Each structure stands twice: as structure tokens, then as C-alpha cells.
């Protein structure tokens, strides 16, 4: 612990024995928080060598600290600062101050209200079930294949360069591999120059919107809609205009009427399995929106986060695959394929926009994880990801059917829902009870679920919530549904 050389300074002219100086300095720095609770301290011989003093002096100081309850010496383990410190402190050195703790408030002035607060997304409490927002089952993720590939790549001397700063746009290997995959599966006529790798879709939305939006710009979003995207646009100073979402997706006729009256800078749309309602934007509305973008020269962010998970039929081609004018910014993610903690997403756009977005990304985050990016590329090339997607789609379809069957059998008189064509969640409307009450009671009974308030706009309240089914097996689904049934009966 080189830090002790700076903290334990012995004064030969202090008129206080050296071992007491050491004792009081340790107490002072423990109270100030510079030496944390539970910290393992160097042995007496090592510390004596660091301080240039006799070992028995350190032994005497340690014995005094142990007697006063500041440290504990455990056989065969070492010397540690105690996790529970004494309530009463010995007489302090002259000039000592009260216990130090970093203040809750900064000493400078800033406008904290300028930053929109975002709800916490902590890991679920141990022993509780959770209806998330629609995430994959991390127990199925091919993490072993990914880590094996990363280890293999890291052993190659030629890949050591990826431990240095690299291309903020993403590794060329992943961008080339992804361009081929998107061309083959989604009809996107692109090259590696049209792709920017991001740390998940949320970063992609933020980068794209930051490049497009200036404060005061009008941005159209669906209602109910994806709250995190809405907050991103608001944080950038956009004025949100809410357009209804029905069974065919966002109402493009309403968008056209708005364009006739005012300048629209951008439209944000989720074409597959809209968040939160899970509906898919119809082909007619996709073509209509593209024509409006060309006519009124606004940008379209097409957030196709759930493209690979379609159950009833083949997914509809992205608007980006038909966009000959360069108005669509296409955003996707690998989070749904692997796990939320694997932060990899992408932006597809005209080359000039990608270059601008890359410059902005450098300000936010110098680059991504080059080894991870190349490992993902290898898993695409050897077919691991494609096989995992096929396996997951089959399993999640079974889980969707089972979950909807549970809702119908156990809660048919309590909730209204439509079986989604794809995705990993069911948009569920409570018919008789306040979801805030249900969510609170469910938590007390071992189930974590949202209360639906994040989808409400002004006075418009939906009393509905997305219930993610993909991450729960049949038994867990049934347990969760029965908890809801139990609390609604109270």
C-alpha cells in the first residue's frame, strides 16, 4: 500500500512516541475515510520497511489500534481495519477534525433540474420474480462461446493492437460482417462505411438525435411510446409532439397533417413490436412515412430493436431498405440476442452522417470494446449467433403462448391483452385495479413489475404495463401470474 507512505508521516520533533504517532495517524485517516473499513493492512515487517522504522514500533502501534477497536488481526489472514468502528475515539492529535464524509451536496452551483431524472434499473432482489420490460433469458445466452472466442483472439499477438485506442466507428471486421448480415437478412444495401457500432441501441438513439436535433426542434413520437427515447429527445431540447399509436402503428395521416402546419425535424418510430404496445407498423404506413420524409425533409429514426424475434410470420422489411433518399437512420441492437449487459448496437445511415456521428461518439466515448466487437464478428461468421437466434425464437414463441394462456386462464376478468406477433413482452391493460396498487402489493409477495406510469402523458393514463415473458420459464410465469391474481383478489 504505497498510499501509507503519504498518509503516515512521522515527525521526529513532535515530542510524541513514534508508535503513538502511527496509532493516531491511522485513527485520523480511518475517520476521514481515506482508509476504508475492511481494508487489509500490510504486515508489521512490510510497514516498518515502508516507513523506515523498527518493526517492534509497528507491532506496538498495531497492538494499540487493536486494543482500541480500530483494527483486527486474524490468524493466517492478516490485519484489517474493522468493519464496525468504535463509537468513542481516543484523544485526537492537535488540529484533528471531525469524522470526514464526502458531502451530499456539491460546493458549486449547477442546474440539476436541467437533467431529466431517470428511474433506477437495479438488478432484481434475490428471491423475487421479475416482469421486466421484455428482455431475453440470460440463462440461454451463448456466453461461453463468446468468452472462448475472446480468449482465443486475445492470445494472438496480431490482436494486441486492439488493446490500444482504435476506431471509434467500430472495428472494421465487425462492421464488414454486420453489413453482410444486414444485407442478407434485412435487404440493406450497405457497406462497412454505413455502420457505426455503439454501446447498445440507447447510445445509438442518443448519438443520432444529438446530430439531428437543435434546441426547439419539433420531434414526433408515438403515444404511448418508449419513455427512454422521449427523455433523450427532451434532454436535447426538442419539443415533443405526440401522435397516437393504433393497431397498425403510428398514425402517419396525423403526421402528414402536422407537417402541413409546422416544420418537423425528426420522427421516431419503432416499426416492429412498438414499445410499449407491441404492434407492428403496417407496410402502407411505412411507405407513407417514407414519402412524407422525402417531401418535408425530416429525418426518421427507425428503432428496429426487436427485428429478429417475430413469431407469426416473417418480419416486414425495414424502411431503411427502401429509403433511396437517405432520410432514415436505422438503429439495431445485439442486446436482445445475447443479454442486456452485452452492450453492442449499431447505427446504419448515409456515409456522411456516420462520419459525423463517429465524431460525436468520440466526445462521448473514445471507442468501444474492440476485442468484444471482433469476437462478436467471429460468432456471426461461424454461425453461432444465427443458430442462437433460431433456437431463441422457437423457445420464446413457446413461452409467449404459455404466458398468454396463463393470463387468459387466471386473469381473463382482470386484464385485457392481445397476443403479440413478436417481441418479448405483452402489453397488458388492467381493467379493474390501479396498477400502482397492484405493483406495490406484488412486490410484497415476491414479484417485481412496473406500475405503468412511465407511459402516461399529461392527463392521459393507460393503466397498462409491458409484462416481459421471455426471461421466465413456464413455472416462473405461472408463479408470477398467480401472484397478480392473488393481490387483485385482496
Short mmCIF file of C-alpha atoms in Angstrom, two decimals:
data_model
loop_
_atom_site.label_atom_id
_atom_site.label_comp_id
_atom_site.label_asym_id
_atom_site.label_seq_id
_atom_site.Cartn_x
_atom_site.Cartn_y
_atom_site.Cartn_z
CA UNK A 1 0.00 0.00 0.00
CA UNK A 2 2.04 2.89 -1.33
CA UNK A 3 -0.67 5.26 -0.05
CA UNK A 4 0.53 4.71 3.53
CA UNK A 5 3.83 6.38 2.65
CA UNK A 6 1.87 9.59 2.08
CA UNK A 7 -0.55 9.22 4.99
CA UNK A 8 1.78 8.06 7.79
CA UNK A 9 4.31 10.87 8.18
CA UNK A 10 6.43 10.59 11.33
CA UNK A 11 7.61 13.81 12.98
CA UNK A 12 10.84 13.27 14.94
CA UNK A 13 10.35 16.63 16.73
CA UNK A 14 6.75 16.05 17.80
CA UNK A 15 7.57 15.03 21.36
CA UNK A 16 5.19 12.06 20.96
CA UNK A 17 6.37 8.45 20.79
CA UNK A 18 6.56 7.12 17.24
CA UNK A 19 4.17 4.25 17.89
CA UNK A 20 1.53 6.72 19.21
CA UNK A 21 2.05 8.95 16.18
CA UNK A 22 1.38 5.94 13.97
CA UNK A 23 -1.63 4.98 16.05
CA UNK A 24 -3.19 8.46 15.94
CA UNK A 25 -2.47 8.91 12.23
CA UNK A 26 -4.18 5.61 11.43
CA UNK A 27 -7.21 6.66 13.52
CA UNK A 28 -7.28 10.08 11.85
CA UNK A 29 -7.23 8.67 8.31
CA UNK A 30 -9.78 5.93 9.13
CA UNK A 31 -12.15 8.60 10.45
CA UNK A 32 -11.53 10.76 7.40
CA UNK A 33 -12.46 7.87 5.11
CA UNK A 34 -9.04 7.67 3.45
CA UNK A 35 -8.55 4.18 4.87
CA UNK A 36 -11.76 2.26 4.28
CA UNK A 37 -13.46 -0.24 6.53
CA UNK A 38 -12.36 -3.81 5.89
CA UNK A 39 -9.09 -2.74 4.23
CA UNK A 40 -6.26 -5.25 4.59
CA UNK A 41 -3.17 -3.57 6.03
CA UNK A 42 0.45 -4.56 5.31
CA UNK A 43 2.19 -6.80 7.83
CA UNK A 44 4.31 -5.23 10.53
CA UNK A 45 7.58 -6.11 8.79
CA UNK A 46 6.38 -4.67 5.44
CA UNK A 47 5.05 -1.45 7.00
CA UNK A 48 8.24 -1.00 9.03
CA UNK A 49 10.24 -1.25 5.82
CA UNK A 50 8.00 1.29 4.10
CA UNK A 51 8.30 3.77 6.98
CA UNK A 52 11.98 3.10 7.67
CA UNK A 53 11.47 2.29 11.36
CA UNK A 54 11.91 -0.64 13.73
CA UNK A 55 9.40 -3.47 13.25
CA UNK A 56 8.59 -3.59 17.01
CA UNK A 57 7.39 0.03 16.80
CA UNK A 58 4.83 -1.01 14.20
CA UNK A 59 3.88 -4.04 16.32
CA UNK A 60 3.25 -1.71 19.27
CA UNK A 61 1.10 0.59 17.10
CA UNK A 62 -0.93 -2.32 15.75
CA UNK A 63 -1.46 -3.68 19.27
CA UNK A 64 -2.70 -0.27 20.44
CA UNK A 65 -5.06 0.03 17.45
CA UNK A 66 -6.42 -3.45 18.11
CA UNK A 67 -6.92 -2.69 21.80
CA UNK A 68 -8.91 0.44 20.95
CA UNK A 69 -11.04 -1.48 18.44
CA UNK A 70 -9.86 0.10 15.18
CA UNK A 71 -8.27 -2.99 13.62
CA UNK A 72 -8.40 -6.75 13.97
CA UNK A 73 -5.58 -9.23 13.46
CA UNK A 74 -6.85 -12.54 12.11
CA UNK A 75 -4.59 -15.62 12.24
CA UNK A 76 -3.36 -16.76 8.78
CA UNK A 77 -5.35 -13.96 7.13
CA UNK A 78 -3.75 -10.68 8.11
CA UNK A 79 -4.51 -7.34 9.69
CA UNK A 80 -7.71 -5.49 8.72
CA UNK A 81 -9.45 -2.25 9.57
CA UNK A 82 -12.60 -3.31 11.40
CA UNK A 83 -15.91 -3.15 9.59
CA UNK A 84 -17.54 -1.81 12.77
CA UNK A 85 -15.54 1.05 14.22
CA UNK A 86 -15.55 2.10 17.90
CA UNK A 87 -18.15 4.67 18.89
CA UNK A 88 -15.76 6.60 21.09
CA UNK A 89 -12.42 7.82 19.78
CA UNK A 90 -9.28 8.35 21.83
CA UNK A 91 -7.93 11.83 22.39
CA UNK A 92 -7.04 13.17 18.98
CA UNK A 93 -3.90 14.91 17.85
CA UNK A 94 -3.95 18.70 17.95
CA UNK A 95 -5.80 20.10 14.98
CA UNK A 96 -7.78 16.91 14.39
CA UNK A 97 -11.20 17.36 12.78
CA UNK A 98 -14.50 15.58 12.97
CA UNK A 99 -15.13 12.40 11.03
CA UNK A 100 -14.91 13.10 7.30
CA UNK A 101 -17.56 12.08 4.80
CA UNK A 102 -17.98 13.32 1.27
CA UNK A 103 -20.81 15.88 1.42
CA UNK A 104 -24.14 15.07 -0.21
CA UNK A 105 -24.27 18.44 -1.98
CA UNK A 106 -21.51 19.90 -4.19
CA UNK A 107 -19.90 23.18 -3.16
CA UNK A 108 -20.53 24.76 -6.55
CA UNK A 109 -23.75 25.87 -8.25
CA UNK A 110 -25.29 23.92 -11.13
CA UNK A 111 -28.78 23.43 -12.51
CA UNK A 112 -29.66 19.86 -11.59
CA UNK A 113 -33.21 20.35 -12.93
CA UNK A 114 -31.73 20.63 -16.42
CA UNK A 115 -31.02 16.87 -16.32
CA UNK A 116 -34.13 14.74 -16.67
CA UNK A 117 -34.24 12.13 -13.87
CA UNK A 118 -34.28 8.50 -14.99
CA UNK A 119 -35.71 5.72 -12.85
CA UNK A 120 -33.31 3.18 -11.42
CA UNK A 121 -32.76 -0.16 -13.14
CA UNK A 122 -31.16 -2.14 -10.35
CA UNK A 123 -30.76 -5.89 -10.50
CA UNK A 124 -33.82 -7.78 -9.17
CA UNK A 125 -33.78 -8.51 -5.46
CA UNK A 126 -32.70 -12.01 -4.55
CA UNK A 127 -35.57 -14.45 -4.27
CA UNK A 128 -38.01 -12.33 -6.30
CA UNK A 129 -39.53 -12.95 -9.70
CA UNK A 130 -39.47 -10.07 -12.16
CA UNK A 131 -41.60 -8.98 -15.10
CA UNK A 132 -39.02 -6.91 -16.96
CA UNK A 133 -39.67 -4.68 -19.96
CA UNK A 134 -39.05 -7.53 -22.41
CA UNK A 135 -35.52 -8.89 -22.14
CA UNK A 136 -34.04 -12.20 -23.26
CA UNK A 137 -33.36 -15.03 -20.83
CA UNK A 138 -29.72 -14.50 -19.91
CA UNK A 139 -29.52 -18.16 -18.89
CA UNK A 140 -29.66 -19.07 -22.59
CA UNK A 141 -27.02 -16.62 -23.80
CA UNK A 142 -24.01 -18.21 -25.58
CA UNK A 143 -21.63 -16.53 -23.14
CA UNK A 144 -19.22 -19.49 -23.06
CA UNK A 145 -18.79 -19.30 -26.82
CA UNK A 146 -18.27 -15.54 -26.59
CA UNK A 147 -15.68 -15.71 -23.81
CA UNK A 148 -13.89 -18.60 -25.51
CA UNK A 149 -13.67 -16.56 -28.69
CA UNK A 150 -12.39 -13.51 -26.80
CA UNK A 151 -9.70 -15.59 -25.09
CA UNK A 152 -8.65 -17.07 -28.40
CA UNK A 153 -8.40 -13.66 -30.04
CA UNK A 154 -6.52 -12.15 -27.11
CA UNK A 155 -3.79 -14.80 -27.35
CA UNK A 156 -2.87 -13.81 -30.90
CA UNK A 157 -0.03 -11.32 -30.95
CA UNK A 158 -1.54 -9.64 -34.01
CA UNK A 159 -4.60 -8.72 -31.91
CA UNK A 160 -2.67 -6.94 -29.16
CA UNK A 161 -3.24 -3.73 -31.11
CA UNK A 162 -6.92 -3.94 -30.10
CA UNK A 163 -5.89 -3.19 -26.53
CA UNK A 164 -4.87 0.30 -27.73
CA UNK A 165 -7.16 3.10 -28.83
CA UNK A 166 -8.80 2.20 -32.11
CA UNK A 167 -11.56 3.27 -34.46
CA UNK A 168 -14.49 4.99 -32.75
CA UNK A 169 -16.68 3.79 -35.62
CA UNK A 170 -16.13 0.17 -34.55
CA UNK A 171 -13.71 -2.48 -35.74
CA UNK A 172 -13.65 -2.98 -39.48
CA UNK A 173 -14.13 -6.74 -39.04
CA UNK A 174 -17.43 -6.33 -37.19
CA UNK A 175 -18.71 -3.60 -39.49
CA UNK A 176 -17.97 -5.69 -42.60
CA UNK A 177 -19.51 -8.79 -41.06
CA UNK A 178 -22.57 -6.90 -39.87
CA UNK A 179 -23.02 -5.20 -43.25
CA UNK A 180 -23.17 -8.61 -44.94
CA UNK A 181 -25.57 -9.95 -42.30
CA UNK A 182 -27.92 -6.97 -42.58
CA UNK A 183 -27.84 -7.16 -46.35
CA UNK A 184 -28.70 -10.88 -46.33
CA UNK A 185 -31.41 -10.70 -43.64
CA UNK A 186 -32.93 -7.22 -44.00
CA UNK A 187 -32.17 -6.16 -47.54
CA UNK A 188 -29.99 -3.22 -46.51
CA UNK A 189 -27.70 -2.30 -49.42
CA UNK A 190 -24.79 -1.07 -47.31
CA UNK A 191 -21.05 -1.38 -46.69
CA UNK A 192 -18.94 -1.07 -43.57
CA UNK A 193 -18.80 2.70 -44.16
CA UNK A 194 -22.54 2.92 -43.46
CA UNK A 195 -22.26 1.43 -39.95
CA UNK A 196 -21.35 2.94 -36.59
CA UNK A 197 -21.02 0.47 -33.70
CA UNK A 198 -22.48 1.72 -30.40
CA UNK A 199 -22.78 0.56 -26.81
CA UNK A 200 -26.36 -0.59 -27.28
CA UNK A 201 -29.38 0.91 -29.03
CA UNK A 202 -29.81 3.65 -26.42
CA UNK A 203 -26.42 5.10 -27.28
CA UNK A 204 -27.37 4.86 -30.95
CA UNK A 205 -30.56 6.85 -30.31
CA UNK A 206 -28.62 9.45 -28.33
CA UNK A 207 -25.88 9.88 -30.95
CA UNK A 208 -28.30 10.07 -33.88
CA UNK A 209 -30.63 12.50 -32.11
CA UNK A 210 -27.72 14.66 -30.93
CA UNK A 211 -26.53 15.07 -34.51
CA UNK A 212 -30.03 15.83 -35.84
CA UNK A 213 -31.74 17.89 -33.12
CA UNK A 214 -31.18 21.51 -32.13
CA UNK A 215 -32.96 23.04 -29.12
CA UNK A 216 -36.52 23.94 -30.01
CA UNK A 217 -36.86 21.47 -32.88
CA UNK A 218 -40.18 19.66 -33.25
CA UNK A 219 -39.88 15.88 -32.91
CA UNK A 220 -42.79 13.47 -33.42
CA UNK A 221 -43.09 10.40 -31.20
CA UNK A 222 -45.80 7.80 -30.70
CA UNK A 223 -48.12 7.68 -27.71
CA UNK A 224 -47.95 5.52 -25.75
CA UNK A 225 -44.25 5.40 -26.52
CA UNK A 226 -40.76 4.49 -25.45
CA UNK A 227 -40.02 6.70 -22.46
CA UNK A 228 -36.21 6.49 -22.62
CA UNK A 229 -36.17 7.79 -26.21
CA UNK A 230 -38.61 10.57 -25.33
CA UNK A 231 -36.43 11.67 -22.42
CA UNK A 232 -33.37 11.64 -24.68
CA UNK A 233 -35.04 13.99 -27.16
CA UNK A 234 -36.30 16.26 -24.38
CA UNK A 235 -32.84 16.37 -22.83
CA UNK A 236 -31.51 17.62 -26.17
CA UNK A 237 -34.06 20.43 -26.15
CA UNK A 238 -36.62 19.01 -28.57
CA UNK A 239 -40.31 19.87 -28.38
CA UNK A 240 -42.15 16.58 -28.46
CA UNK A 241 -45.35 16.22 -30.48
CA UNK A 242 -47.32 13.11 -29.56
CA UNK A 243 -49.09 11.13 -32.29
CA UNK A 244 -51.40 8.20 -31.46
CA UNK A 245 -50.31 4.60 -32.00
CA UNK A 246 -53.07 2.17 -33.01
CA UNK A 247 -53.18 -1.42 -34.22
CA UNK A 248 -51.22 -0.51 -37.37
CA UNK A 249 -48.55 1.52 -35.60
CA UNK A 250 -48.03 5.27 -35.52
CA UNK A 251 -50.71 7.29 -37.34
CA UNK A 252 -48.96 8.64 -40.44
CA UNK A 253 -52.05 10.60 -41.54
CA UNK A 254 -51.75 12.59 -38.30
CA UNK A 255 -48.05 13.12 -39.07
CA UNK A 256 -48.93 14.47 -42.52
CA UNK A 257 -51.38 16.99 -41.05
CA UNK A 258 -48.72 18.19 -38.63
CA UNK A 259 -46.17 18.57 -41.44
CA UNK A 260 -48.60 20.82 -43.30
CA UNK A 261 -48.72 23.21 -40.35
CA UNK A 262 -45.18 23.25 -38.92
CA UNK A 263 -41.56 22.30 -39.54
CA UNK A 264 -40.85 18.79 -38.28
CA UNK A 265 -37.20 17.95 -37.68
CA UNK A 266 -37.50 14.25 -36.89
CA UNK A 267 -39.90 11.34 -36.43
CA UNK A 268 -39.03 8.50 -34.07
CA UNK A 269 -40.67 5.19 -34.87
CA UNK A 270 -40.40 1.59 -33.67
CA UNK A 271 -41.52 -0.49 -36.69
CA UNK A 272 -41.57 -3.94 -35.08
CA UNK A 273 -43.25 -4.63 -31.75
CA UNK A 274 -43.64 -0.99 -30.80
CA UNK A 275 -42.60 -0.18 -27.26
CA UNK A 276 -44.82 -0.45 -25.28
CA UNK A 277 -47.86 -1.71 -27.23
CA UNK A 278 -46.01 -4.43 -29.29
CA UNK A 279 -47.87 -3.52 -32.54
CA UNK A 280 -46.08 -3.63 -35.92
CA UNK A 281 -46.12 -0.67 -38.31
CA UNK A 282 -48.06 -1.68 -41.41
CA UNK A 283 -46.37 -1.72 -44.86
CA UNK A 284 -48.73 1.02 -46.11
CA UNK A 285 -47.80 3.35 -43.25
CA UNK A 286 -44.10 2.63 -43.74
CA UNK A 287 -44.28 3.73 -47.37
CA UNK A 288 -46.40 6.73 -46.43
CA UNK A 289 -43.89 7.82 -43.80
CA UNK A 290 -41.02 7.48 -46.28
CA UNK A 291 -42.83 9.66 -48.80
CA UNK A 292 -43.54 12.26 -46.11
CA UNK A 293 -39.87 12.29 -45.08
CA UNK A 294 -38.87 12.96 -48.68
CA UNK A 295 -41.49 15.66 -49.19
CA UNK A 296 -40.95 17.52 -45.93
CA UNK A 297 -37.25 16.68 -45.49
CA UNK A 298 -37.34 15.36 -41.95
CA UNK A 299 -35.22 12.57 -40.51
CA UNK A 300 -36.67 9.24 -39.43
CA UNK A 301 -35.07 7.26 -36.62
CA UNK A 302 -36.16 3.67 -37.23
CA UNK A 303 -35.52 1.82 -33.96
CA UNK A 304 -35.74 -1.84 -35.03
CA UNK A 305 -34.56 -3.28 -31.73
CA UNK A 306 -36.72 -6.43 -31.96
CA UNK A 307 -36.39 -7.36 -35.65
CA UNK A 308 -35.13 -10.92 -35.14
CA UNK A 309 -37.92 -12.02 -32.79
CA UNK A 310 -41.03 -12.48 -34.92
CA UNK A 311 -43.29 -15.49 -34.41
CA UNK A 312 -46.43 -15.35 -36.54
CA UNK A 313 -44.82 -14.62 -39.91
CA UNK A 314 -41.69 -13.16 -41.42
CA UNK A 315 -40.89 -9.60 -40.28
CA UNK A 316 -41.58 -6.75 -42.68
CA UNK A 317 -38.54 -5.25 -44.42
CA UNK A 318 -37.14 -2.16 -42.68
CA UNK A 319 -37.99 1.25 -44.09
CA UNK A 320 -34.23 1.76 -44.43
CA UNK A 321 -34.12 -0.97 -47.08
CA UNK A 322 -36.50 1.12 -49.28
CA UNK A 323 -35.00 4.51 -48.47
CA UNK A 324 -33.41 5.87 -51.65
CA UNK A 325 -33.23 9.46 -50.35
CA UNK A 326 -31.12 8.91 -47.23
CA UNK A 327 -33.75 10.08 -44.73
CA UNK A 328 -33.79 7.01 -42.47
CA UNK A 329 -31.38 6.40 -39.59
CA UNK A 330 -31.66 2.67 -38.83
CA UNK A 331 -30.83 1.52 -35.31
CA UNK A 332 -30.45 -2.04 -34.05
CA UNK A 333 -29.00 -3.91 -31.12
CA UNK A 334 -27.38 -7.20 -30.19
CA UNK A 335 -28.63 -6.86 -26.61
CA UNK A 336 -31.76 -8.86 -27.41
CA UNK A 337 -29.65 -11.61 -28.94
CA UNK A 338 -27.26 -12.04 -26.02
CA UNK A 339 -28.07 -10.24 -22.80
CA UNK A 340 -28.68 -6.65 -21.66
CA UNK A 341 -25.16 -6.48 -20.20
CA UNK A 342 -23.57 -7.12 -23.63
CA UNK A 343 -23.66 -3.53 -24.81
CA UNK A 344 -23.45 -3.66 -28.58
CA UNK A 345 -25.69 -1.87 -31.03
CA UNK A 346 -25.36 -0.18 -34.40
CA UNK A 347 -26.45 2.78 -36.49
CA UNK A 348 -26.93 2.41 -40.25
CA UNK A 349 -27.06 5.65 -42.23
CA UNK A 350 -25.55 7.51 -45.18
CA UNK A 351 -21.75 7.64 -45.03
CA UNK A 352 -21.59 11.38 -44.29
CA UNK A 353 -23.98 11.03 -41.34
CA UNK A 354 -21.98 8.10 -39.98
CA UNK A 355 -18.80 10.16 -40.12
CA UNK A 356 -20.48 12.99 -38.21
CA UNK A 357 -21.93 10.54 -35.71
CA UNK A 358 -18.49 8.96 -35.24
CA UNK A 359 -17.00 12.37 -34.44
CA UNK A 360 -19.72 12.92 -31.85
CA UNK A 361 -19.23 9.44 -30.40
CA UNK A 362 -15.53 10.25 -29.81
CA UNK A 363 -16.62 13.03 -27.46
CA UNK A 364 -18.95 10.75 -25.52
CA UNK A 365 -16.84 7.58 -25.58
CA UNK A 366 -13.49 7.33 -27.37
CA UNK A 367 -14.22 3.87 -28.70
CA UNK A 368 -15.95 0.60 -27.93
CA UNK A 369 -14.58 -2.75 -26.81
CA UNK A 370 -12.51 -3.85 -29.81
CA UNK A 371 -11.92 -7.40 -28.58
CA UNK A 372 -15.62 -7.89 -27.87
CA UNK A 373 -16.56 -6.46 -31.26
CA UNK A 374 -14.22 -8.83 -33.11
CA UNK A 375 -15.40 -11.78 -31.03
CA UNK A 376 -19.00 -11.00 -31.96
CA UNK A 377 -17.93 -10.80 -35.61
CA UNK A 378 -16.41 -14.29 -35.37
CA UNK A 379 -19.62 -15.64 -33.84
CA UNK A 380 -21.56 -14.22 -36.77
CA UNK A 381 -19.12 -15.77 -39.23
CA UNK A 382 -19.15 -19.26 -37.69
CA UNK A 383 -22.95 -19.29 -37.40
CA UNK A 384 -23.18 -19.24 -33.59
CA UNK A 385 -25.38 -16.15 -33.47
CA UNK A 386 -27.71 -17.31 -36.24
CA UNK A 387 -28.18 -20.68 -34.52
CA UNK A 388 -28.81 -18.97 -31.20
CA UNK A 389 -31.42 -16.66 -32.74
CA UNK A 390 -33.28 -19.61 -34.31
CA UNK A 391 -33.21 -21.52 -31.02
CA UNK A 392 -34.36 -18.46 -29.05
CA UNK A 393 -37.20 -17.62 -31.44
CA UNK A 394 -38.60 -21.15 -31.11
CA UNK A 395 -38.33 -21.12 -27.31
CA UNK A 396 -39.71 -17.59 -26.87
CA UNK A 397 -42.68 -18.41 -29.09
CA UNK A 398 -43.48 -21.31 -26.76
CA UNK A 399 -43.09 -19.03 -23.76
CA UNK A 400 -45.31 -16.39 -25.36
CA UNK A 401 -48.05 -18.95 -25.97
CA UNK A 402 -47.78 -20.36 -22.46
CA UNK A 403 -47.77 -16.92 -20.85
CA UNK A 404 -50.78 -15.68 -22.80
CA UNK A 405 -52.58 -18.91 -21.92
CA UNK A 406 -51.81 -18.28 -18.22
CA UNK A 407 -53.15 -14.72 -18.48
CA UNK A 408 -56.31 -15.96 -20.16
CA UNK A 409 -56.97 -18.74 -17.65
CA UNK A 410 -56.05 -16.89 -14.47
CA UNK A 411 -56.77 -13.21 -15.20
CA UNK A 412 -59.27 -13.03 -18.06
CA UNK A 413 -61.65 -10.91 -15.97
CA UNK A 414 -58.87 -8.67 -14.70
CA UNK A 415 -56.76 -7.76 -17.73
CA UNK A 416 -57.05 -7.10 -21.43
CA UNK A 417 -54.27 -8.01 -23.86
CA UNK A 418 -53.55 -9.07 -27.41
CA UNK A 419 -51.18 -11.91 -28.28
CA UNK A 420 -48.14 -10.14 -29.80
CA UNK A 421 -46.81 -11.19 -33.21
CA UNK A 422 -43.28 -10.98 -31.88
CA UNK A 423 -41.01 -9.43 -29.28
CA UNK A 424 -40.59 -10.44 -25.67
CA UNK A 425 -43.46 -8.79 -23.81
CA UNK A 426 -47.24 -8.47 -23.67
CA UNK A 427 -48.97 -5.09 -23.43
CA UNK A 428 -51.47 -5.68 -20.64
CA UNK A 429 -54.23 -3.31 -19.54
CA UNK A 430 -55.67 -3.64 -16.05
CA UNK A 431 -59.46 -3.47 -16.21
CA UNK A 432 -60.48 -3.08 -12.58
CA UNK A 433 -57.49 -2.20 -10.42
CA UNK A 434 -54.94 0.61 -10.22
CA UNK A 435 -51.62 -0.78 -11.46
CA UNK A 436 -49.72 1.28 -8.92
CA UNK A 437 -51.51 -0.60 -6.15
CA UNK A 438 -51.04 -3.97 -7.88
CA UNK A 439 -47.31 -3.38 -8.40
CA UNK A 440 -46.83 -2.38 -4.77
CA UNK A 441 -48.68 -5.41 -3.42
CA UNK A 442 -47.00 -7.75 -5.90
CA UNK A 443 -43.58 -6.61 -4.68
CA UNK A 444 -44.53 -7.53 -1.12
CA UNK A 445 -45.45 -11.01 -2.43
CA UNK A 446 -42.17 -11.57 -4.27
CA UNK A 447 -42.89 -10.17 -7.75
CA UNK A 448 -41.26 -7.11 -9.31
CA UNK A 449 -43.28 -5.34 -12.00
CA UNK A 450 -43.70 -1.79 -13.28
CA UNK A 451 -46.76 0.24 -12.41
CA UNK A 452 -47.25 1.60 -15.95
CA UNK A 453 -47.00 5.28 -15.04
CA UNK A 454 -43.98 5.86 -17.29
CA UNK A 455 -46.27 5.51 -20.35
CA UNK A 456 -48.72 8.19 -19.20
CA UNK A 457 -48.67 11.56 -20.96
CA UNK A 458 -50.17 14.51 -19.11
CA UNK A 459 -53.67 13.55 -18.08
CA UNK A 460 -53.78 10.60 -20.47
CA UNK A 461 -53.43 7.48 -18.35
CA UNK A 462 -53.36 3.99 -19.80
CA UNK A 463 -53.24 1.88 -16.62
CA UNK A 464 -51.30 -0.65 -18.71
CA UNK A 465 -47.89 -2.26 -18.48
CA UNK A 466 -45.47 -4.37 -20.52
CA UNK A 467 -45.01 -7.81 -18.98
CA UNK A 468 -41.83 -9.44 -20.24
CA UNK A 469 -42.33 -13.18 -20.70
CA UNK A 470 -39.11 -14.28 -22.45
CA UNK A 471 -36.88 -14.33 -19.39
CA UNK A 472 -39.27 -16.54 -17.37
CA UNK A 473 -39.71 -20.27 -17.83
CA UNK A 474 -43.15 -21.92 -17.64
CA UNK A 475 -43.03 -22.46 -13.89
CA UNK A 476 -41.88 -18.91 -13.19
CA UNK A 477 -44.56 -17.47 -15.48
CA UNK A 478 -47.30 -19.34 -13.68
CA UNK A 479 -45.97 -18.27 -10.27
CA UNK A 480 -45.86 -14.63 -11.36
CA UNK A 481 -49.38 -14.66 -12.81
CA UNK A 482 -50.76 -16.29 -9.68
CA UNK A 483 -49.17 -13.57 -7.55
CA UNK A 484 -51.01 -10.95 -9.61
CA UNK A 485 -54.22 -12.95 -9.26
CA UNK A 486 -53.72 -13.16 -5.51
CA UNK A 487 -53.09 -9.45 -4.98
CA UNK A 488 -56.02 -8.40 -7.21
CA UNK A 489 -58.30 -10.54 -5.08
CA UNK A 490 -57.36 -8.64 -1.92
#
